[in-house]
Coordinates of C-alpha atoms in Angstrom, one line a residue:
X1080 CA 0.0 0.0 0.0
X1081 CA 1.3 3.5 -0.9
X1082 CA 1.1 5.5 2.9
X1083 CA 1.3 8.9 2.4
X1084 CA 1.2 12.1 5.2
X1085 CA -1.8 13.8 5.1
X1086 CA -2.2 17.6 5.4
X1087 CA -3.6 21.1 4.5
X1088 CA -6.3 18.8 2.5
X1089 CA -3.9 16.0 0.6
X1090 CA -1.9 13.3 0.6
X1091 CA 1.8 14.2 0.5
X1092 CA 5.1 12.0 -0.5
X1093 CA 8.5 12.8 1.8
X1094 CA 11.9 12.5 1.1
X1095 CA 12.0 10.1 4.0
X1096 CA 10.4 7.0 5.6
X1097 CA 10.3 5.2 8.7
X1098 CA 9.9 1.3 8.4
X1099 CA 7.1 -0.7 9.9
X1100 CA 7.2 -4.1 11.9
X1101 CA 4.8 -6.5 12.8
X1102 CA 5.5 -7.8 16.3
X1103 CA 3.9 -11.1 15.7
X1104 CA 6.6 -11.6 13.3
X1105 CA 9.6 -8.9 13.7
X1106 CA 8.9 -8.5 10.2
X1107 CA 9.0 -5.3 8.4
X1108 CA 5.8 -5.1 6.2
X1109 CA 5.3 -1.5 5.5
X1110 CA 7.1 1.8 4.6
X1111 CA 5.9 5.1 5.8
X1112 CA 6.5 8.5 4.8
X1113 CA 8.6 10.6 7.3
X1114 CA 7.9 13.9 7.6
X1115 CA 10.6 16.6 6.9
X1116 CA 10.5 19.4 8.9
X1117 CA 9.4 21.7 6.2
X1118 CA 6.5 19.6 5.6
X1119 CA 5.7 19.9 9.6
X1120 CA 6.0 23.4 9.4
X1121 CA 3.4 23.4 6.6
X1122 CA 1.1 21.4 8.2
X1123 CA 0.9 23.2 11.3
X1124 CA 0.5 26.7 9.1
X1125 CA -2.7 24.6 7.3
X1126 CA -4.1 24.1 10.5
X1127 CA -2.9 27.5 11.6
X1128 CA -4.8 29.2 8.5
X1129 CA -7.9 26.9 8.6
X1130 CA -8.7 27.6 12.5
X1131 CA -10.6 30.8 11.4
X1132 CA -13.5 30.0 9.5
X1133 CA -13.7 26.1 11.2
X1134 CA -14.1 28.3 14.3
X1135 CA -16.8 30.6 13.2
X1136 CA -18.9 27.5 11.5
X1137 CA -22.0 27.1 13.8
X1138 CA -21.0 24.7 16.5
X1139 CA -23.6 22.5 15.0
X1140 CA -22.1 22.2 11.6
X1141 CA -18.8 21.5 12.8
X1142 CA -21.1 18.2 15.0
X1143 CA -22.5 17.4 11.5
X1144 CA -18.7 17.3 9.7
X1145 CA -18.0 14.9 12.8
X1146 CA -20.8 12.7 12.2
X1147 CA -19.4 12.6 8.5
X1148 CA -16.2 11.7 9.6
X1149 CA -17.7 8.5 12.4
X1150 CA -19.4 7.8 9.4
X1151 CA -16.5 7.9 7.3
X1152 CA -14.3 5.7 9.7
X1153 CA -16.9 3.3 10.2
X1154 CA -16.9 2.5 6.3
X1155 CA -13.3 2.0 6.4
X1156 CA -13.4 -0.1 9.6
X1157 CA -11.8 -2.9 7.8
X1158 CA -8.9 -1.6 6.0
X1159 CA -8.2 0.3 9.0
X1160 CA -8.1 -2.9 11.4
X1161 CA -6.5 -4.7 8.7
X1162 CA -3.4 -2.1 9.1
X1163 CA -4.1 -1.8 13.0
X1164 CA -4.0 -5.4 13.5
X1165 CA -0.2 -5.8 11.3
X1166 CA 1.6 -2.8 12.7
X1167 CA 0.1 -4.2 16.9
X1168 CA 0.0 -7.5 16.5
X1169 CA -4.2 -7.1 17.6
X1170 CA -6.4 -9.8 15.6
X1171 CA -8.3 -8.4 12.9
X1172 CA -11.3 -8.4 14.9
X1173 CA -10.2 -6.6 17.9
X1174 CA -8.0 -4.3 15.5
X1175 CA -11.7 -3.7 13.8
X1176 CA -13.6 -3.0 16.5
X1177 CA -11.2 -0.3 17.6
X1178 CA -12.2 1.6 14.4
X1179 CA -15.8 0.9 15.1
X1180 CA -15.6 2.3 18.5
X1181 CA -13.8 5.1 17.0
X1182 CA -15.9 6.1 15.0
X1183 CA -18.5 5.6 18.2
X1184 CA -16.5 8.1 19.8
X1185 CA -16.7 10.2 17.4
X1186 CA -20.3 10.3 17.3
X1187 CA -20.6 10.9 20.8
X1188 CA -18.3 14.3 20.5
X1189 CA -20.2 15.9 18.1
X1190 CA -23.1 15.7 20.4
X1191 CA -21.2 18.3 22.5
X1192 CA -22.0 20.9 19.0
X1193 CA -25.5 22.1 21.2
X1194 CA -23.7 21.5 24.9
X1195 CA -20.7 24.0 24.9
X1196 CA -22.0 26.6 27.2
X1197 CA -20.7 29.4 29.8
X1198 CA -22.0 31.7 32.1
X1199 CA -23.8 34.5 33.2
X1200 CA -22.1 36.0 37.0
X1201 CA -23.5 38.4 39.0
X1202 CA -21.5 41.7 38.7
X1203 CA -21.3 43.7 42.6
X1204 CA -21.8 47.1 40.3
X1205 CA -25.1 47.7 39.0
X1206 CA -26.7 47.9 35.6
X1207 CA -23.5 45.3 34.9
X1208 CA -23.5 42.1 34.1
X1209 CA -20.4 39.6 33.4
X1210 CA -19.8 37.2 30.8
X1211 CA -17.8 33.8 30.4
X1212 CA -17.4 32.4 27.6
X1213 CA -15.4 29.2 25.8
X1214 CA -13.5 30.0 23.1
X1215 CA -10.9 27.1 21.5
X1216 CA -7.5 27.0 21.7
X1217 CA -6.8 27.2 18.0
X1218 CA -4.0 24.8 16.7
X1219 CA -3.4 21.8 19.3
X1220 CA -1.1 18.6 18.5
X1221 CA -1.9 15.4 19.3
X1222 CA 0.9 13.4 20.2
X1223 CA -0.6 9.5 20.1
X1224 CA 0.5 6.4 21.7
X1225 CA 0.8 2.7 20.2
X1226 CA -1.3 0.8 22.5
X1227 CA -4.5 1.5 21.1
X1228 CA -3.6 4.1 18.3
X1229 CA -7.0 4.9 16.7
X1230 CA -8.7 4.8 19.6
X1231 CA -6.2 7.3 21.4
X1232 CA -6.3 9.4 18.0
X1233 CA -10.0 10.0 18.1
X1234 CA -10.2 10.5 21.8
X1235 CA -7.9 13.3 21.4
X1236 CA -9.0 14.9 17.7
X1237 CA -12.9 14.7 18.4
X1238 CA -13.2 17.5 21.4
X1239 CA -10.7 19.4 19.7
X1240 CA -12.5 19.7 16.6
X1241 CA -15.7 20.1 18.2
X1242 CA -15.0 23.0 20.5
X1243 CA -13.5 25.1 17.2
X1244 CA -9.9 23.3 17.1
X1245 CA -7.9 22.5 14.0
X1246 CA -5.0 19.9 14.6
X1247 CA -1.7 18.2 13.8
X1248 CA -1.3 14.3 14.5
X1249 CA 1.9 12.6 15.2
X1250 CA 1.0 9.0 15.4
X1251 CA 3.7 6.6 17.0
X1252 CA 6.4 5.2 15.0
X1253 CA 5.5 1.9 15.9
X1254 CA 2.0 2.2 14.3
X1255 CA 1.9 4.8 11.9
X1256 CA -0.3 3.2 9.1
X1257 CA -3.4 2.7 11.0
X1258 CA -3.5 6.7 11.2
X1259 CA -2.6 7.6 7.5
X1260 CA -5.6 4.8 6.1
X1261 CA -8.3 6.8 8.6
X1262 CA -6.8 10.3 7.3
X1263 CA -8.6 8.5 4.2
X1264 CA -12.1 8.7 6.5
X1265 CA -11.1 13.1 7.0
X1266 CA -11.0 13.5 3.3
X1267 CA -13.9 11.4 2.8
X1268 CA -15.8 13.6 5.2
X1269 CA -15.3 16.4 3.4
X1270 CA -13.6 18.8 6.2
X1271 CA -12.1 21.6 4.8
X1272 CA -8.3 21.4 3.8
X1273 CA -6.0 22.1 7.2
X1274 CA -8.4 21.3 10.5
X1275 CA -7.3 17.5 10.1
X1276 CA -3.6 16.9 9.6
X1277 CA -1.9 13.5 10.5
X1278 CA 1.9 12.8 10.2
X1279 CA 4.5 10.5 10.5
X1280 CA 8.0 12.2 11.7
X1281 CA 11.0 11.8 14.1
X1282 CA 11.4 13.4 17.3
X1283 CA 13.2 16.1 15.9
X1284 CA 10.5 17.0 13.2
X1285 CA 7.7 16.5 16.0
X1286 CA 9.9 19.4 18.4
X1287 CA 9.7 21.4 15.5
X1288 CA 6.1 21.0 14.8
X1289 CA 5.3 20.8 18.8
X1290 CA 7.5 24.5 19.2
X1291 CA 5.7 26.2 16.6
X1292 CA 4.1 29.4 17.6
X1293 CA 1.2 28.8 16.2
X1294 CA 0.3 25.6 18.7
X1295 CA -1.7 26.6 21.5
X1296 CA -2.2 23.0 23.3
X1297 CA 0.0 19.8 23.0
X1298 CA -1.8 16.6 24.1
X1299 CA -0.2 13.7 24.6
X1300 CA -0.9 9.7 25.7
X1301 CA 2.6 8.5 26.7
X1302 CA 5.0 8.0 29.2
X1303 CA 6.3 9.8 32.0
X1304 CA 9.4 10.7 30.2
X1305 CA 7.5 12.0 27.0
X1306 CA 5.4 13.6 29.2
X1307 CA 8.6 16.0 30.4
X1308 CA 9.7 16.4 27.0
X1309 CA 6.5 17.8 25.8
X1310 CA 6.3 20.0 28.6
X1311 CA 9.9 21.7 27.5
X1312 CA 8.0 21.6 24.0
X1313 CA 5.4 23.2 26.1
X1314 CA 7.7 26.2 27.7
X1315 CA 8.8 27.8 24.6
X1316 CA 5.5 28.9 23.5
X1317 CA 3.6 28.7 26.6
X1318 CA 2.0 26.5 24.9
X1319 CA -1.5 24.8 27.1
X1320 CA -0.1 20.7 27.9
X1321 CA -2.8 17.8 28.7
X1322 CA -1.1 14.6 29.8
X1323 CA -2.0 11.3 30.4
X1324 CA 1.2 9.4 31.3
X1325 CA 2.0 6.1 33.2
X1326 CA -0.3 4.0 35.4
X1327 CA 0.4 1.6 38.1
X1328 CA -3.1 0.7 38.5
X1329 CA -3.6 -1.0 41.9
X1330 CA -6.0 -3.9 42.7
X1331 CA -7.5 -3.9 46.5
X1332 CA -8.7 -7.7 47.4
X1333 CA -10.5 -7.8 50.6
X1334 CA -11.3 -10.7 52.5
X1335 CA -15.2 -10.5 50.8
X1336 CA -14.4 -11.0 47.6
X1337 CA -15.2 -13.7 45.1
X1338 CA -11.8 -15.1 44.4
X1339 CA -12.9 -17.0 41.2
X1340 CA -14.3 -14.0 39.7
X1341 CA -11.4 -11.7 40.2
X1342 CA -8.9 -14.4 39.3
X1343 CA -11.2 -14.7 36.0
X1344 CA -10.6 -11.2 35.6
X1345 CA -7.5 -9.9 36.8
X1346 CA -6.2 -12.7 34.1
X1347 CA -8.0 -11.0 31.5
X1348 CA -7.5 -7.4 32.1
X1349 CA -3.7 -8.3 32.7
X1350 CA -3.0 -10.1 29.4
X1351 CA -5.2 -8.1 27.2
X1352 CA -2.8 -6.6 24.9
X1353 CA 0.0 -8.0 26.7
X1354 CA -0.7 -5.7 29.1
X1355 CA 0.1 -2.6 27.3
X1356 CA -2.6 0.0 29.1
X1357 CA -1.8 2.2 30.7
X1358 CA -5.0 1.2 33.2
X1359 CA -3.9 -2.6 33.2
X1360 CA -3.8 -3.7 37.0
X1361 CA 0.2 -4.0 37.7
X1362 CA 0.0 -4.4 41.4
X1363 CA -2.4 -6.5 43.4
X1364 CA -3.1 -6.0 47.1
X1365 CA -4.5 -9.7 49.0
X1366 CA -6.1 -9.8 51.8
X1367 CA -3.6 -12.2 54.2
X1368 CA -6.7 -14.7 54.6
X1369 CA -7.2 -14.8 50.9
X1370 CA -3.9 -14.5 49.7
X1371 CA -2.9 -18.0 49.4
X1372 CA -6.2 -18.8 47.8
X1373 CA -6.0 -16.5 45.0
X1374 CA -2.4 -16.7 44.2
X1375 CA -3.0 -20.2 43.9
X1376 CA -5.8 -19.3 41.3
X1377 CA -3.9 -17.0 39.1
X1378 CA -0.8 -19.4 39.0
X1379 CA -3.1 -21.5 37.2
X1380 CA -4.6 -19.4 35.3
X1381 CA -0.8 -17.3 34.2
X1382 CA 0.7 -20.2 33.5
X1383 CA -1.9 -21.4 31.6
X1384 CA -2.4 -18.2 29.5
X1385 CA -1.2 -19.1 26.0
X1386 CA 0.5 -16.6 23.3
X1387 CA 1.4 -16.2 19.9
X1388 CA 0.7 -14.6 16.6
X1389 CA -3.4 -14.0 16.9
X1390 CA -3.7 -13.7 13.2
X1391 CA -3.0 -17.7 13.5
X1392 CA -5.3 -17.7 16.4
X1393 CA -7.1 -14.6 18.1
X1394 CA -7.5 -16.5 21.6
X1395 CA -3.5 -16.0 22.1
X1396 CA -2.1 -13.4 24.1
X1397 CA -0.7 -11.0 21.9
X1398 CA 2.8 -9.6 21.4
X1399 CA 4.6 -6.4 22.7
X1400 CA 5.4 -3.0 20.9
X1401 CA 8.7 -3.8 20.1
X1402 CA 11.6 -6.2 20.9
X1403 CA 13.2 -2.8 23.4
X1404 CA 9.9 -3.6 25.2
X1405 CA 10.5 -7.3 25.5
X1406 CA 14.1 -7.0 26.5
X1407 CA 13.2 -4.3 29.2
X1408 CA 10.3 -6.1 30.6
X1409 CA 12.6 -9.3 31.2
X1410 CA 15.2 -7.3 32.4
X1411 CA 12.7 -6.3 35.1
X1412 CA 11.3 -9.9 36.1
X1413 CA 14.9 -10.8 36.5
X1414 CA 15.7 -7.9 38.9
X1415 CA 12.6 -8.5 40.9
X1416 CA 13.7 -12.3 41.4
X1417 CA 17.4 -10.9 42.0
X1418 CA 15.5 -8.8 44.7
X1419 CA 13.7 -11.4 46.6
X1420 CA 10.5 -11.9 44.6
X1421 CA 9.4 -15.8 44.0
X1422 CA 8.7 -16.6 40.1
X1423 CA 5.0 -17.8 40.1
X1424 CA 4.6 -18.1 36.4
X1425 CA 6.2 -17.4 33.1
X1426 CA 9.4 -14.7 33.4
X1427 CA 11.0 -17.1 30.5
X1428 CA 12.0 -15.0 27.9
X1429 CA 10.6 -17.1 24.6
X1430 CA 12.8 -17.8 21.8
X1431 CA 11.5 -17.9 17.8
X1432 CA 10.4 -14.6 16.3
X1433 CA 7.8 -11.8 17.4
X1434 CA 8.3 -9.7 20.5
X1435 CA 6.5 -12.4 23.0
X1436 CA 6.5 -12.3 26.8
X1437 CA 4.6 -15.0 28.8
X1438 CA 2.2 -14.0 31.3
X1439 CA 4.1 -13.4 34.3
X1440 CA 3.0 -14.1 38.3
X1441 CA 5.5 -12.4 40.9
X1442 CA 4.7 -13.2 44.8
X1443 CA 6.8 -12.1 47.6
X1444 CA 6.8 -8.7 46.6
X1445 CA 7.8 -5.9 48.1
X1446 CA 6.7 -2.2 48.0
X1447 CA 9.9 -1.0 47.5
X1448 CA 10.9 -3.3 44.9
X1449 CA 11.0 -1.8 41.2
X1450 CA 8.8 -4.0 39.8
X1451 CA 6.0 -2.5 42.3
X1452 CA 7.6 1.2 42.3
X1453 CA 7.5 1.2 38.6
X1454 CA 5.8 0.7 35.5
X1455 CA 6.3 -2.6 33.2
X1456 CA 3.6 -2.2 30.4
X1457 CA 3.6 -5.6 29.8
X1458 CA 1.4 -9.3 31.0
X1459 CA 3.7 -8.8 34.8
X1460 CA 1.9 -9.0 37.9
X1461 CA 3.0 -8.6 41.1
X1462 CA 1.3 -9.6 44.3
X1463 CA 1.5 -8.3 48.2
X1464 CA -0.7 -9.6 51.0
X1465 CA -2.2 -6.7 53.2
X1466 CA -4.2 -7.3 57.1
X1467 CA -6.4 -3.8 57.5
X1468 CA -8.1 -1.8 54.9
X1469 CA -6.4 1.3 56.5
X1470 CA -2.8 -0.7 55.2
X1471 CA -4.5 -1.6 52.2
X1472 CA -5.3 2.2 51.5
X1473 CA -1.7 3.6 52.7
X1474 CA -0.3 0.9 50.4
X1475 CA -2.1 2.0 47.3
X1476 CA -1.2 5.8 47.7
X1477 CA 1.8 5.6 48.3
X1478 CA 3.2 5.6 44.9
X1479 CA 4.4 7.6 42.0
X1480 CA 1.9 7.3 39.6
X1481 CA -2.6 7.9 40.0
X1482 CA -4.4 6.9 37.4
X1483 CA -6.7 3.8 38.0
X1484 CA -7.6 1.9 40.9
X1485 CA -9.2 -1.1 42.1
X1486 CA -11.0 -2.4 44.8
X1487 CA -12.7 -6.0 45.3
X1488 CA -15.6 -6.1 47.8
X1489 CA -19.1 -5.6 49.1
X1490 CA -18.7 -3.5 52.1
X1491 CA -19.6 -0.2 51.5
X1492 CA -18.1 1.5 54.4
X1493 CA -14.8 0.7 52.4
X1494 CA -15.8 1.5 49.3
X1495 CA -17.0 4.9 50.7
X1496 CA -13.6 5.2 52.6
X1497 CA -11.6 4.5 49.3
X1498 CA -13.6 6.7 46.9
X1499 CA -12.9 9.7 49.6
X1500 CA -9.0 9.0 50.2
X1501 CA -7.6 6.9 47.1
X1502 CA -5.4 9.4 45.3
X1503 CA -5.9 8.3 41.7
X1504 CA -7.9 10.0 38.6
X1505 CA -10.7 6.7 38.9
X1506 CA -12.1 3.9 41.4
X1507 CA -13.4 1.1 39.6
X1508 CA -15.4 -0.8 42.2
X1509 CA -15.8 -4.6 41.6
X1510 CA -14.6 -5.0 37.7
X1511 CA -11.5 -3.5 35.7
X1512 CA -10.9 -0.1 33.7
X1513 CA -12.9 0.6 31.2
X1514 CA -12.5 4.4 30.6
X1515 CA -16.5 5.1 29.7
X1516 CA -16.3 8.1 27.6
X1517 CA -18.9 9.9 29.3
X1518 CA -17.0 10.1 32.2
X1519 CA -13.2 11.7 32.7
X1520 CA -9.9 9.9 32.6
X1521 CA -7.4 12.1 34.3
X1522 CA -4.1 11.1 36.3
X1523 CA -3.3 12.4 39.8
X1524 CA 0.5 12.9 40.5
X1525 CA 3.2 11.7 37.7
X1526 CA 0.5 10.4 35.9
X1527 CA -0.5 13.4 34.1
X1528 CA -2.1 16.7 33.7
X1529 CA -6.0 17.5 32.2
X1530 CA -7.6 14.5 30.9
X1531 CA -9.4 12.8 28.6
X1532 CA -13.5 12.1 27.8
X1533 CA -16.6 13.6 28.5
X1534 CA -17.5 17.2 29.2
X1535 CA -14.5 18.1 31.2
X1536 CA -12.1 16.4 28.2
X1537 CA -13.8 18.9 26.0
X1538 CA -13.5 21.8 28.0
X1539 CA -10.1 21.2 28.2
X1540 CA -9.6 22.3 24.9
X1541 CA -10.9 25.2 25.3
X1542 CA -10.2 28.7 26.7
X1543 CA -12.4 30.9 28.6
X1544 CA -13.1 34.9 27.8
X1545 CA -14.6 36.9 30.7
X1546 CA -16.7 40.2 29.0
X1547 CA -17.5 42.6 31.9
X1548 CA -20.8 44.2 30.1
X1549 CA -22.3 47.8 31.5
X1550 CA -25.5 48.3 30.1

């Protein structure tokens, strides 16, 4: 397939390309234009030039150009989750349905077109009235992650767009193709040339793009160190950051729980993707009376857990990212052992091709070990036993990172005690992350800044204007 960037309105050839593996494989299978940094530079003066008008369109019409677009995607759903599924390793289902919900999302932001409102304040002087109003940001860039790369995309481009945004998309090196086939969806939708621009490019063209003065908002889905380097992007034109960084989502077992369902679906929300969210439980607190029980259940269950390439068969566990991300998470499993952790399952680092890593069971742990102080990304679990729910609690927060939590049980004193003291963005009570895009996915801590989904992810990208009116 011939992948070119896409921006002010049309697909554009580089000088330069950035190659494209499959994980299941290690095999390169597509080329990918790389963006120069004149071709950045353009792309963010498209966006920069089409802001205008896309802004003064009724709020309404830029909700029906979205619904054109969901539409759009939805008709491409299978050449997009045919590219999704080669450059992840996802089956062609999964890979599919991502597009699908998408375009789902989509939807669901230009619903927002009648819902963007402000206020009316009292004034203290009379025969005076004050005004505040949302305005958008103008050009933002979206900075987007490999784990779920259309998905991510939308979640970032939708509220933009809606609130009076135009854009530039950097997609991840890793899964670049996915993004250039649904920049077929923005031409099909008949936006206007500039307020959707999606390109490939190296660090150094995205710093360019990122610095320009005409980007008002960066917003990225990433790590904890991307998320310092876009904030130096950030500082040179004051530019407005929204981060959603790492996760070290932990999982709270009390004594009440039913063990077989949360072994059924800690195993499930672990391995999904290889474990490559940034909501996937990495840390699980056990009651002491139940801690035997369960571990026994997911040691079972882990070593059980078979991978491979799910084009051959969708049921497998698939790969990671990239073979750096196989080396470091066995590099980790390895320390932790080294550091006094007992192997449970898998931690074998599996020879043949594709970036596989067997779903891994750690007992023993401790809090100050790395592989509990720090995020793997990948199908790793490690277990600690805990006596009090106070413990269980003081455990939990004390970490780094506050994105997701988790807590097993039916008392509702401690679910009311943990939804008033956890210090993470979400509580999920009785079942795993889901992010529901009605709601809001923001980080506490080193996990990020803003957030993501429902009406406070619009507003973030937009700006307010207070008119003081005497009349």
């Amino acid at each position: 397939m011939d992948y070119r960037n896409f921006f002010d309105g049309a697909f554009r050839p580089s000088a330069y390309s950035i190659e494209v593996r499959n994980p299941a494989t290690g095999a390169a299978f597509a080329s990918v234009p790389s963006a120069s940094e004149a071709d950045a530079i353009a792309a963010v003066g498209a966006a920069h030039r089409a802001q205008p008008a896309w802004r003064k369109l009724p709020s309404i019409a830029r909700g029906d150009a979205l619904r054109r677009f969901a539409d759009a995607i939805e008709a491409r759903a299978d050449v997009i989750g045919a590219a999704l599924a080669a450059e992840s390793g996802k089956s062609l289902a999964d890979a599919r349905g991502e597009a699908i919900y998408g375009a789902e999302l989509m939807r669901y932001h230009a619903e927002w077109a009648r819902r963007i409102e402000g206020e009316v304040i009292p004034s203290d002087n009379p025969d005076e009235t004050l005004l505040l109003k949302r305005e958008p940001i103008g050009v933002v860039a979206c900075l987007i992650p490999f784990n779920y790369p259309i998905y991510t995309l939308v979640r970032k481009i939708a509220p933009a767009l809606i609130a009076g945004n135009t854009v530039v998309v950097r997609p991840s090196n890793s899964t670049p193709t996915s993004a250039l086939v649904l920049a077929e969806a923005a031409l099909a939708a008949d936006l206007p040339a500039g307020v959707v621009n999606i390109l490939a490019m190296s660090h150094d063209v995205a710093r360019a793009a990122c610095t320009h003065p005409a980007v008002g908002m960066i917003t990225l889905t990433g790590s904890l160190a991307a998320g310092r380097v876009v904030l130096d992007y950030c500082k040179t034109s004051i530019a407005k950051p929204s981060l959603e960084l790492g996760g070290k989502t932990p999982v709270i077992v009390a004594a009440d729980a039913d063990l077989d369902a949360v072994a059924a679906q800690l195993l499930a929300a672990k391995t999904t993707h290889c474990g490559q969210l940034c909501t996937a439980p990495e840390r699980v607190y056990v009651h002491r009376s139940m801690h035997e029980a369960l571990l026994n259940r997911l040691r079972a269950g882990f070593a059980s857990r078979a991978f491979g390439d799910r084009e051959e068969d969708a049921q497998h566990m698939g790969p990671l990212a990239t073979k750096a991300a196989q080396t470091n998470t066995h590099a980790m499993v390895e320390r932790a052992v080294a550091q006094g952790a007992k192997l449970e399952a898998g931690g074998v680092l599996p020879a043949g091709e594709g970036y596989f890593y067997p779903a891994t069971l750690l007992s023993n742990c401790r809090q100050d070990m790395e592989i509990v102080a720090e995020e793997v990304f990948g199908p790793v679990l490690a277990m600690l036993p805990f006596d009090t729910a106070d413990e269980a609690l003081a455990l939990a927060n004390d970490h780094q990172f506050g994105l997701s939590s988790v807590l097993f049980t039916n008392d509702h004193r401690m679910v009311m005690a943990f939804a008033d003291a956890i210090e993470a963005g979400e509580l999920y009570v009785n079942r795993f992350p889901a992010d529901p895009y009605q709601g809001f996915h923001a980080g506490w801590k080193r996990s990020g800044l803003g957030g993501d989904d429902g009406k406070h992810g619009m507003l973030e990208f937009t700006q307010t204007r207070l008119v003081v009116l005497k009349h």
